[in-house]
């Protein structure tokens, strides 16, 4: 049981390049989330998904796209990277209301450190 | 955007000291309050999920209380140890139609000196 995994762990991009971050979970969680963590800002929600084939915008969605084609995977895409997207990205997952009511405890991946030069 | 405030921002204590910090959140549309422990170079891990007013949870030397009517939660650490050094995050889950995403506070960074 690997929990939540993220690939890659580190990446350096040049401005304008694109990339995809992969998040995978093996806990059959319904909900998945992408956060970014910046100094002094805490964790901010980028996008989330409440089930396979669904996505929704969070607090800071601009410049990112996501897809949830399979229940266990949640992809975060940067189409044209900007220096402002330099951050540590965390993926998380949780049970949904139909699976385990009153929980929503989030399980986090190890993070991806992205630098855009 | 929901406002979740944590105080203090950072705290330095000596080994053996007891300490506490605060999380304040909106008192309306309450659904749940989470506490997470986040060690440096690791990812956040859940400590407590609290849903009922007056709830008190305990895990070893760490405990938390919840007041949903006034919108605050306290986290207490008794007899702090160096391994307690971490950032402690609280997160609020509201019931206003989108009860599946958390709003995180910025955290309290605790450093326990040996």
PDB file of C-alpha atoms in Angstrom:
ATOM      1  CA  UNK A   1       0.000   0.000   0.000  1.00  0.00           C
ATOM      2  CA  UNK A   2       1.957   2.981  -1.308  1.00  0.00           C
ATOM      3  CA  UNK A   3      -0.585   5.632  -0.261  1.00  0.00           C
ATOM      4  CA  UNK A   4      -0.237   8.806  -2.334  1.00  0.00           C
ATOM      5  CA  UNK A   5       2.717   9.061  -4.701  1.00  0.00           C
ATOM      6  CA  UNK A   6       3.855  11.952  -6.871  1.00  0.00           C
ATOM      7  CA  UNK A   7       6.164  12.087  -9.841  1.00  0.00           C
ATOM      8  CA  UNK A   8       8.535  13.725 -10.424  1.00  0.00           C
ATOM      9  CA  UNK A   9      10.031  14.764  -7.081  1.00  0.00           C
ATOM     10  CA  UNK A  10      12.007  17.649  -8.564  1.00  0.00           C
ATOM     11  CA  UNK A  11      11.903  19.520 -11.843  1.00  0.00           C
ATOM     12  CA  UNK A  12      13.469  22.624 -13.329  1.00  0.00           C
ATOM     13  CA  UNK A  13      11.671  24.257 -16.243  1.00  0.00           C
ATOM     14  CA  UNK A  14      12.387  27.224 -18.428  1.00  0.00           C
ATOM     15  CA  UNK A  15       9.749  29.919 -18.838  1.00  0.00           C
ATOM     16  CA  UNK A  16       7.243  28.846 -21.476  1.00  0.00           C
ATOM     17  CA  UNK A  17       7.885  25.105 -21.195  1.00  0.00           C
ATOM     18  CA  UNK A  18       5.099  22.723 -20.321  1.00  0.00           C
ATOM     19  CA  UNK A  19       4.965  19.742 -18.010  1.00  0.00           C
ATOM     20  CA  UNK A  20       2.595  17.369 -16.244  1.00  0.00           C
ATOM     21  CA  UNK A  21       2.755  16.312 -12.622  1.00  0.00           C
ATOM     22  CA  UNK A  22       1.305  12.911 -11.834  1.00  0.00           C
ATOM     23  CA  UNK A  23      -0.435  11.961  -8.608  1.00  0.00           C
ATOM     24  CA  UNK A  24      -1.501   8.395  -7.892  1.00  0.00           C
ATOM     25  CA  UNK A  25      -3.325   6.875  -4.920  1.00  0.00           C
ATOM     26  CA  UNK A  26      -4.115   3.268  -4.106  1.00  0.00           C
ATOM     27  CA  UNK A  27      -6.663   3.815  -1.317  1.00  0.00           C
ATOM     28  CA  UNK A  28      -9.755   3.947  -3.547  1.00  0.00           C
ATOM     29  CA  UNK A  29     -10.320   7.566  -2.521  1.00  0.00           C
ATOM     30  CA  UNK A  30     -13.046   9.441  -4.317  1.00  0.00           C
ATOM     31  CA  UNK A  31     -11.612  12.934  -3.856  1.00  0.00           C
ATOM     32  CA  UNK A  32      -8.239  14.221  -4.987  1.00  0.00           C
ATOM     33  CA  UNK A  33      -6.629  17.651  -4.670  1.00  0.00           C
ATOM     34  CA  UNK A  34      -3.664  19.658  -5.885  1.00  0.00           C
ATOM     35  CA  UNK A  35      -2.124  22.298  -3.603  1.00  0.00           C
ATOM     36  CA  UNK A  36       0.826  24.613  -3.882  1.00  0.00           C
ATOM     37  CA  UNK A  37       2.891  25.666  -0.925  1.00  0.00           C
ATOM     38  CA  UNK A  38       4.768  28.946  -0.903  1.00  0.00           C
ATOM     39  CA  UNK A  39       6.629  30.620   1.970  1.00  0.00           C
ATOM     40  CA  UNK A  40       4.252  32.613   4.173  1.00  0.00           C
ATOM     41  CA  UNK A  41       1.201  31.512   2.168  1.00  0.00           C
ATOM     42  CA  UNK A  42       0.362  28.107   3.591  1.00  0.00           C
ATOM     43  CA  UNK A  43      -1.299  25.481   1.416  1.00  0.00           C
ATOM     44  CA  UNK A  44      -3.455  26.860  -1.368  1.00  0.00           C
ATOM     45  CA  UNK A  45      -5.844  24.716  -3.370  1.00  0.00           C
ATOM     46  CA  UNK A  46      -5.276  24.780  -7.130  1.00  0.00           C
ATOM     47  CA  UNK A  47      -7.826  22.274  -8.444  1.00  0.00           C
ATOM     48  CA  UNK A  48      -9.683  19.314  -7.031  1.00  0.00           C
ATOM     49  CA  UNK A  49     -11.781  16.370  -8.177  1.00  0.00           C
ATOM     50  CA  UNK A  50     -14.741  14.711  -6.498  1.00  0.00           C
ATOM     51  CA  UNK A  51     -14.666  11.649  -8.719  1.00  0.00           C
ATOM     52  CA  UNK A  52     -13.402  10.091 -11.911  1.00  0.00           C
ATOM     53  CA  UNK A  53     -14.057  12.383 -14.859  1.00  0.00           C
ATOM     54  CA  UNK A  54     -14.762  15.466 -12.701  1.00  0.00           C
ATOM     55  CA  UNK A  55     -12.600  18.471 -11.889  1.00  0.00           C
ATOM     56  CA  UNK A  56     -13.204  21.841 -10.262  1.00  0.00           C
ATOM     57  CA  UNK A  57     -11.266  25.035  -9.637  1.00  0.00           C
ATOM     58  CA  UNK A  58      -9.809  25.860  -6.275  1.00  0.00           C
ATOM     59  CA  UNK A  59      -8.407  29.077  -4.900  1.00  0.00           C
ATOM     60  CA  UNK A  60      -5.532  29.601  -7.387  1.00  0.00           C
ATOM     61  CA  UNK A  61      -6.363  27.760 -10.647  1.00  0.00           C
ATOM     62  CA  UNK A  62      -4.944  30.187 -13.230  1.00  0.00           C
ATOM     63  CA  UNK A  63      -2.154  28.763 -15.365  1.00  0.00           C
ATOM     64  CA  UNK A  64      -2.973  25.144 -14.481  1.00  0.00           C
ATOM     65  CA  UNK A  65      -5.157  22.415 -15.924  1.00  0.00           C
ATOM     66  CA  UNK A  66      -6.072  19.037 -14.475  1.00  0.00           C
ATOM     67  CA  UNK A  67      -7.544  15.739 -15.557  1.00  0.00           C
ATOM     68  CA  UNK A  68      -8.945  12.725 -13.710  1.00  0.00           C
ATOM     69  CA  UNK A  69      -9.382  10.050 -16.335  1.00  0.00           C
ATOM     70  CA  UNK A  70      -8.886   7.225 -13.852  1.00  0.00           C
ATOM     71  CA  UNK A  71     -10.021   7.191 -10.246  1.00  0.00           C
ATOM     72  CA  UNK A  72      -6.542   6.549  -8.937  1.00  0.00           C
ATOM     73  CA  UNK A  73      -4.749   9.271 -10.916  1.00  0.00           C
ATOM     74  CA  UNK A  74      -4.942  13.055 -10.871  1.00  0.00           C
ATOM     75  CA  UNK A  75      -2.770  14.987 -13.326  1.00  0.00           C
ATOM     76  CA  UNK A  76      -1.723  18.627 -12.982  1.00  0.00           C
ATOM     77  CA  UNK A  77      -0.574  20.368 -16.150  1.00  0.00           C
ATOM     78  CA  UNK A  78       1.323  23.576 -16.686  1.00  0.00           C
ATOM     79  CA  UNK A  79       0.869  24.623 -20.317  1.00  0.00           C
ATOM     80  CA  UNK A  80       3.326  27.533 -20.325  1.00  0.00           C
ATOM     81  CA  UNK A  81       5.355  27.705 -17.133  1.00  0.00           C
ATOM     82  CA  UNK A  82       6.051  31.063 -15.497  1.00  0.00           C
ATOM     83  CA  UNK A  83       8.507  31.949 -12.697  1.00  0.00           C
ATOM     84  CA  UNK A  84       5.479  32.660 -10.458  1.00  0.00           C
ATOM     85  CA  UNK A  85       4.734  28.936 -10.611  1.00  0.00           C
ATOM     86  CA  UNK A  86       7.951  28.095  -8.793  1.00  0.00           C
ATOM     87  CA  UNK A  87       6.628  26.274  -5.745  1.00  0.00           C
ATOM     88  CA  UNK A  88       6.261  22.959  -3.961  1.00  0.00           C
ATOM     89  CA  UNK A  89       3.221  21.076  -5.217  1.00  0.00           C
ATOM     90  CA  UNK A  90       1.363  18.618  -3.021  1.00  0.00           C
ATOM     91  CA  UNK A  91      -1.264  16.171  -4.073  1.00  0.00           C
ATOM     92  CA  UNK A  92      -3.764  14.811  -1.547  1.00  0.00           C
ATOM     93  CA  UNK A  93      -6.696  12.432  -1.538  1.00  0.00           C
ATOM     94  CA  UNK A  94      -9.595  11.630   0.766  1.00  0.00           C
ATOM     95  CA  UNK A  95     -12.699   9.528   1.035  1.00  0.00           C
ATOM     96  CA  UNK A  96     -15.895  11.110  -0.255  1.00  0.00           C
ATOM     97  CA  UNK A  97     -19.244  11.321   1.570  1.00  0.00           C
ATOM     98  CA  UNK A  98     -20.524   8.152  -0.033  1.00  0.00           C
ATOM     99  CA  UNK A  99     -17.480   6.223   1.104  1.00  0.00           C
ATOM    100  CA  UNK A 100     -16.837   7.273   4.659  1.00  0.00           C
ATOM    101  CA  UNK A 101     -19.109  10.017   6.000  1.00  0.00           C
ATOM    102  CA  UNK A 102     -17.712  12.741   8.258  1.00  0.00           C
ATOM    103  CA  UNK A 103     -14.088  11.943   7.360  1.00  0.00           C
ATOM    104  CA  UNK A 104     -12.488  13.943   4.542  1.00  0.00           C
ATOM    105  CA  UNK A 105      -9.159  13.386   6.288  1.00  0.00           C
ATOM    106  CA  UNK A 106      -6.596  14.140   3.640  1.00  0.00           C
ATOM    107  CA  UNK A 107      -3.616  11.962   2.821  1.00  0.00           C
ATOM    108  CA  UNK A 108      -0.754  13.835   1.234  1.00  0.00           C
ATOM    109  CA  UNK A 109       1.901  12.838  -1.246  1.00  0.00           C
ATOM    110  CA  UNK A 110       5.592  13.674  -0.707  1.00  0.00           C
ATOM    111  CA  UNK A 111       5.510  16.808  -2.878  1.00  0.00           C
ATOM    112  CA  UNK A 112       7.112  17.969  -6.115  1.00  0.00           C
ATOM    113  CA  UNK A 113       9.564  20.847  -6.009  1.00  0.00           C
ATOM    114  CA  UNK A 114       9.274  22.844  -9.226  1.00  0.00           C
ATOM    115  CA  UNK A 115      11.578  25.687 -10.222  1.00  0.00           C
ATOM    116  CA  UNK A 116      10.801  27.830 -13.261  1.00  0.00           C
ATOM    117  CA  UNK A 117      13.706  29.954 -14.486  1.00  0.00           C
TER     118      UNK A 117
ATOM    119  CA  UNK B   1     -12.677  32.947   0.469  1.00  0.00           C
ATOM    120  CA  UNK B   2     -12.930  31.580   4.017  1.00  0.00           C
ATOM    121  CA  UNK B   3     -10.598  32.980   6.640  1.00  0.00           C
ATOM    122  CA  UNK B   4      -8.723  30.514   8.848  1.00  0.00           C
ATOM    123  CA  UNK B   5      -6.261  32.167  11.203  1.00  0.00           C
ATOM    124  CA  UNK B   6      -3.591  30.509  13.305  1.00  0.00           C
ATOM    125  CA  UNK B   7      -1.587  32.044  16.085  1.00  0.00           C
ATOM    126  CA  UNK B   8       1.156  32.405  16.898  1.00  0.00           C
ATOM    127  CA  UNK B   9       2.950  32.175  13.554  1.00  0.00           C
ATOM    128  CA  UNK B  10       5.956  30.596  15.264  1.00  0.00           C
ATOM    129  CA  UNK B  11       6.924  29.468  18.711  1.00  0.00           C
ATOM    130  CA  UNK B  12      10.168  28.444  20.391  1.00  0.00           C
ATOM    131  CA  UNK B  13       9.949  26.417  23.600  1.00  0.00           C
ATOM    132  CA  UNK B  14      12.333  24.429  25.752  1.00  0.00           C
ATOM    133  CA  UNK B  15      12.139  20.658  26.046  1.00  0.00           C
ATOM    134  CA  UNK B  16       9.649  19.781  28.764  1.00  0.00           C
ATOM    135  CA  UNK B  17       7.563  22.949  28.385  1.00  0.00           C
ATOM    136  CA  UNK B  18       3.874  22.644  27.676  1.00  0.00           C
ATOM    137  CA  UNK B  19       2.488  24.813  24.937  1.00  0.00           C
ATOM    138  CA  UNK B  20      -0.670  25.614  23.041  1.00  0.00           C
ATOM    139  CA  UNK B  21      -1.752  27.409  19.919  1.00  0.00           C
ATOM    140  CA  UNK B  22      -4.958  28.616  18.385  1.00  0.00           C
ATOM    141  CA  UNK B  23      -6.943  28.184  15.216  1.00  0.00           C
ATOM    142  CA  UNK B  24      -9.891  30.479  14.505  1.00  0.00           C
ATOM    143  CA  UNK B  25     -12.405  29.845  11.751  1.00  0.00           C
ATOM    144  CA  UNK B  26     -15.860  31.003  10.627  1.00  0.00           C
ATOM    145  CA  UNK B  27     -18.528  29.972  13.135  1.00  0.00           C
ATOM    146  CA  UNK B  28     -21.231  29.559  10.489  1.00  0.00           C
ATOM    147  CA  UNK B  29     -21.745  26.523   8.244  1.00  0.00           C
ATOM    148  CA  UNK B  30     -19.319  24.440  10.302  1.00  0.00           C
ATOM    149  CA  UNK B  31     -18.743  20.859   9.170  1.00  0.00           C
ATOM    150  CA  UNK B  32     -15.330  19.776  10.483  1.00  0.00           C
ATOM    151  CA  UNK B  33     -12.006  21.054  11.763  1.00  0.00           C
ATOM    152  CA  UNK B  34      -8.773  19.215  10.992  1.00  0.00           C
ATOM    153  CA  UNK B  35      -5.340  19.436  12.600  1.00  0.00           C
ATOM    154  CA  UNK B  36      -2.268  18.298  10.645  1.00  0.00           C
ATOM    155  CA  UNK B  37       1.346  17.910  11.684  1.00  0.00           C
ATOM    156  CA  UNK B  38       3.918  18.816   9.042  1.00  0.00           C
ATOM    157  CA  UNK B  39       7.550  17.979   9.643  1.00  0.00           C
ATOM    158  CA  UNK B  40      10.257  19.605   7.558  1.00  0.00           C
ATOM    159  CA  UNK B  41      10.944  17.774   4.269  1.00  0.00           C
ATOM    160  CA  UNK B  42       7.890  15.559   4.776  1.00  0.00           C
ATOM    161  CA  UNK B  43       4.223  15.910   3.917  1.00  0.00           C
ATOM    162  CA  UNK B  44       1.374  16.858   6.262  1.00  0.00           C
ATOM    163  CA  UNK B  45      -0.187  14.070   8.316  1.00  0.00           C
ATOM    164  CA  UNK B  46      -3.555  14.244  10.019  1.00  0.00           C
ATOM    165  CA  UNK B  47      -3.596  14.497  13.809  1.00  0.00           C
ATOM    166  CA  UNK B  48      -7.270  15.057  14.521  1.00  0.00           C
ATOM    167  CA  UNK B  49     -10.574  15.444  12.697  1.00  0.00           C
ATOM    168  CA  UNK B  50     -13.137  17.146  14.922  1.00  0.00           C
ATOM    169  CA  UNK B  51     -16.794  17.580  14.126  1.00  0.00           C
ATOM    170  CA  UNK B  52     -18.751  18.250  17.335  1.00  0.00           C
ATOM    171  CA  UNK B  53     -18.869  21.393  19.461  1.00  0.00           C
ATOM    172  CA  UNK B  54     -17.074  20.702  22.730  1.00  0.00           C
ATOM    173  CA  UNK B  55     -15.163  17.802  21.194  1.00  0.00           C
ATOM    174  CA  UNK B  56     -11.822  16.993  22.769  1.00  0.00           C
ATOM    175  CA  UNK B  57      -9.350  14.620  21.128  1.00  0.00           C
ATOM    176  CA  UNK B  58      -6.089  13.250  22.489  1.00  0.00           C
ATOM    177  CA  UNK B  59      -3.147  11.413  20.985  1.00  0.00           C
ATOM    178  CA  UNK B  60      -0.333  10.818  23.455  1.00  0.00           C
ATOM    179  CA  UNK B  61       0.883  14.197  24.714  1.00  0.00           C
ATOM    180  CA  UNK B  62      -1.094  16.143  22.122  1.00  0.00           C
ATOM    181  CA  UNK B  63      -4.709  17.136  22.575  1.00  0.00           C
ATOM    182  CA  UNK B  64      -7.171  19.456  20.866  1.00  0.00           C
ATOM    183  CA  UNK B  65     -10.434  21.145  21.798  1.00  0.00           C
ATOM    184  CA  UNK B  66     -13.160  22.584  19.617  1.00  0.00           C
ATOM    185  CA  UNK B  67     -15.634  25.437  20.069  1.00  0.00           C
ATOM    186  CA  UNK B  68     -17.790  25.729  16.956  1.00  0.00           C
ATOM    187  CA  UNK B  69     -20.095  28.418  18.369  1.00  0.00           C
ATOM    188  CA  UNK B  70     -17.277  30.928  18.777  1.00  0.00           C
ATOM    189  CA  UNK B  71     -15.131  29.522  15.992  1.00  0.00           C
ATOM    190  CA  UNK B  72     -11.882  28.403  17.593  1.00  0.00           C
ATOM    191  CA  UNK B  73      -9.838  25.305  18.345  1.00  0.00           C
ATOM    192  CA  UNK B  74      -6.826  24.901  20.617  1.00  0.00           C
ATOM    193  CA  UNK B  75      -3.986  22.422  20.183  1.00  0.00           C
ATOM    194  CA  UNK B  76      -2.054  21.550  23.342  1.00  0.00           C
ATOM    195  CA  UNK B  77       1.277  19.779  23.647  1.00  0.00           C
ATOM    196  CA  UNK B  78       2.242  18.612  27.111  1.00  0.00           C
ATOM    197  CA  UNK B  79       5.921  18.238  27.936  1.00  0.00           C
ATOM    198  CA  UNK B  80       7.245  19.199  24.495  1.00  0.00           C
ATOM    199  CA  UNK B  81      10.024  17.094  23.011  1.00  0.00           C
ATOM    200  CA  UNK B  82      12.427  17.988  20.166  1.00  0.00           C
ATOM    201  CA  UNK B  83      10.611  15.500  17.917  1.00  0.00           C
ATOM    202  CA  UNK B  84       7.465  17.630  18.293  1.00  0.00           C
ATOM    203  CA  UNK B  85       9.173  20.327  16.225  1.00  0.00           C
ATOM    204  CA  UNK B  86       7.001  20.795  13.162  1.00  0.00           C
ATOM    205  CA  UNK B  87       4.451  23.084  11.575  1.00  0.00           C
ATOM    206  CA  UNK B  88       0.942  22.486  12.874  1.00  0.00           C
ATOM    207  CA  UNK B  89      -1.802  23.264  10.383  1.00  0.00           C
ATOM    208  CA  UNK B  90      -5.477  23.577  11.032  1.00  0.00           C
ATOM    209  CA  UNK B  91      -8.040  23.330   8.242  1.00  0.00           C
ATOM    210  CA  UNK B  92     -11.738  24.189   8.137  1.00  0.00           C
ATOM    211  CA  UNK B  93     -14.385  22.276   6.251  1.00  0.00           C
ATOM    212  CA  UNK B  94     -17.642  24.150   5.735  1.00  0.00           C
ATOM    213  CA  UNK B  95     -21.027  22.766   4.936  1.00  0.00           C
ATOM    214  CA  UNK B  96     -22.116  25.527   2.578  1.00  0.00           C
ATOM    215  CA  UNK B  97     -22.536  23.442  -0.547  1.00  0.00           C
ATOM    216  CA  UNK B  98     -18.887  22.502  -1.050  1.00  0.00           C
ATOM    217  CA  UNK B  99     -18.130  20.221   1.833  1.00  0.00           C
ATOM    218  CA  UNK B 100     -15.257  18.455   0.203  1.00  0.00           C
ATOM    219  CA  UNK B 101     -12.386  20.906   0.252  1.00  0.00           C
ATOM    220  CA  UNK B 102     -10.464  22.254   3.171  1.00  0.00           C
ATOM    221  CA  UNK B 103      -9.347  25.811   3.789  1.00  0.00           C
ATOM    222  CA  UNK B 104      -5.983  25.723   5.528  1.00  0.00           C
ATOM    223  CA  UNK B 105      -4.512  28.206   7.943  1.00  0.00           C
ATOM    224  CA  UNK B 106      -0.893  29.253   7.439  1.00  0.00           C
ATOM    225  CA  UNK B 107       0.281  27.125  10.337  1.00  0.00           C
ATOM    226  CA  UNK B 108       2.185  27.516  13.591  1.00  0.00           C
ATOM    227  CA  UNK B 109       5.850  26.583  13.386  1.00  0.00           C
ATOM    228  CA  UNK B 110       6.920  24.981  16.653  1.00  0.00           C
ATOM    229  CA  UNK B 111      10.592  24.582  17.537  1.00  0.00           C
ATOM    230  CA  UNK B 112      11.446  22.625  20.674  1.00  0.00           C
ATOM    231  CA  UNK B 113      14.977  23.221  21.895  1.00  0.00           C
ATOM    232  CA  UNK B 114      16.726  20.390  23.746  1.00  0.00           C
TER     233      UNK B 114
END
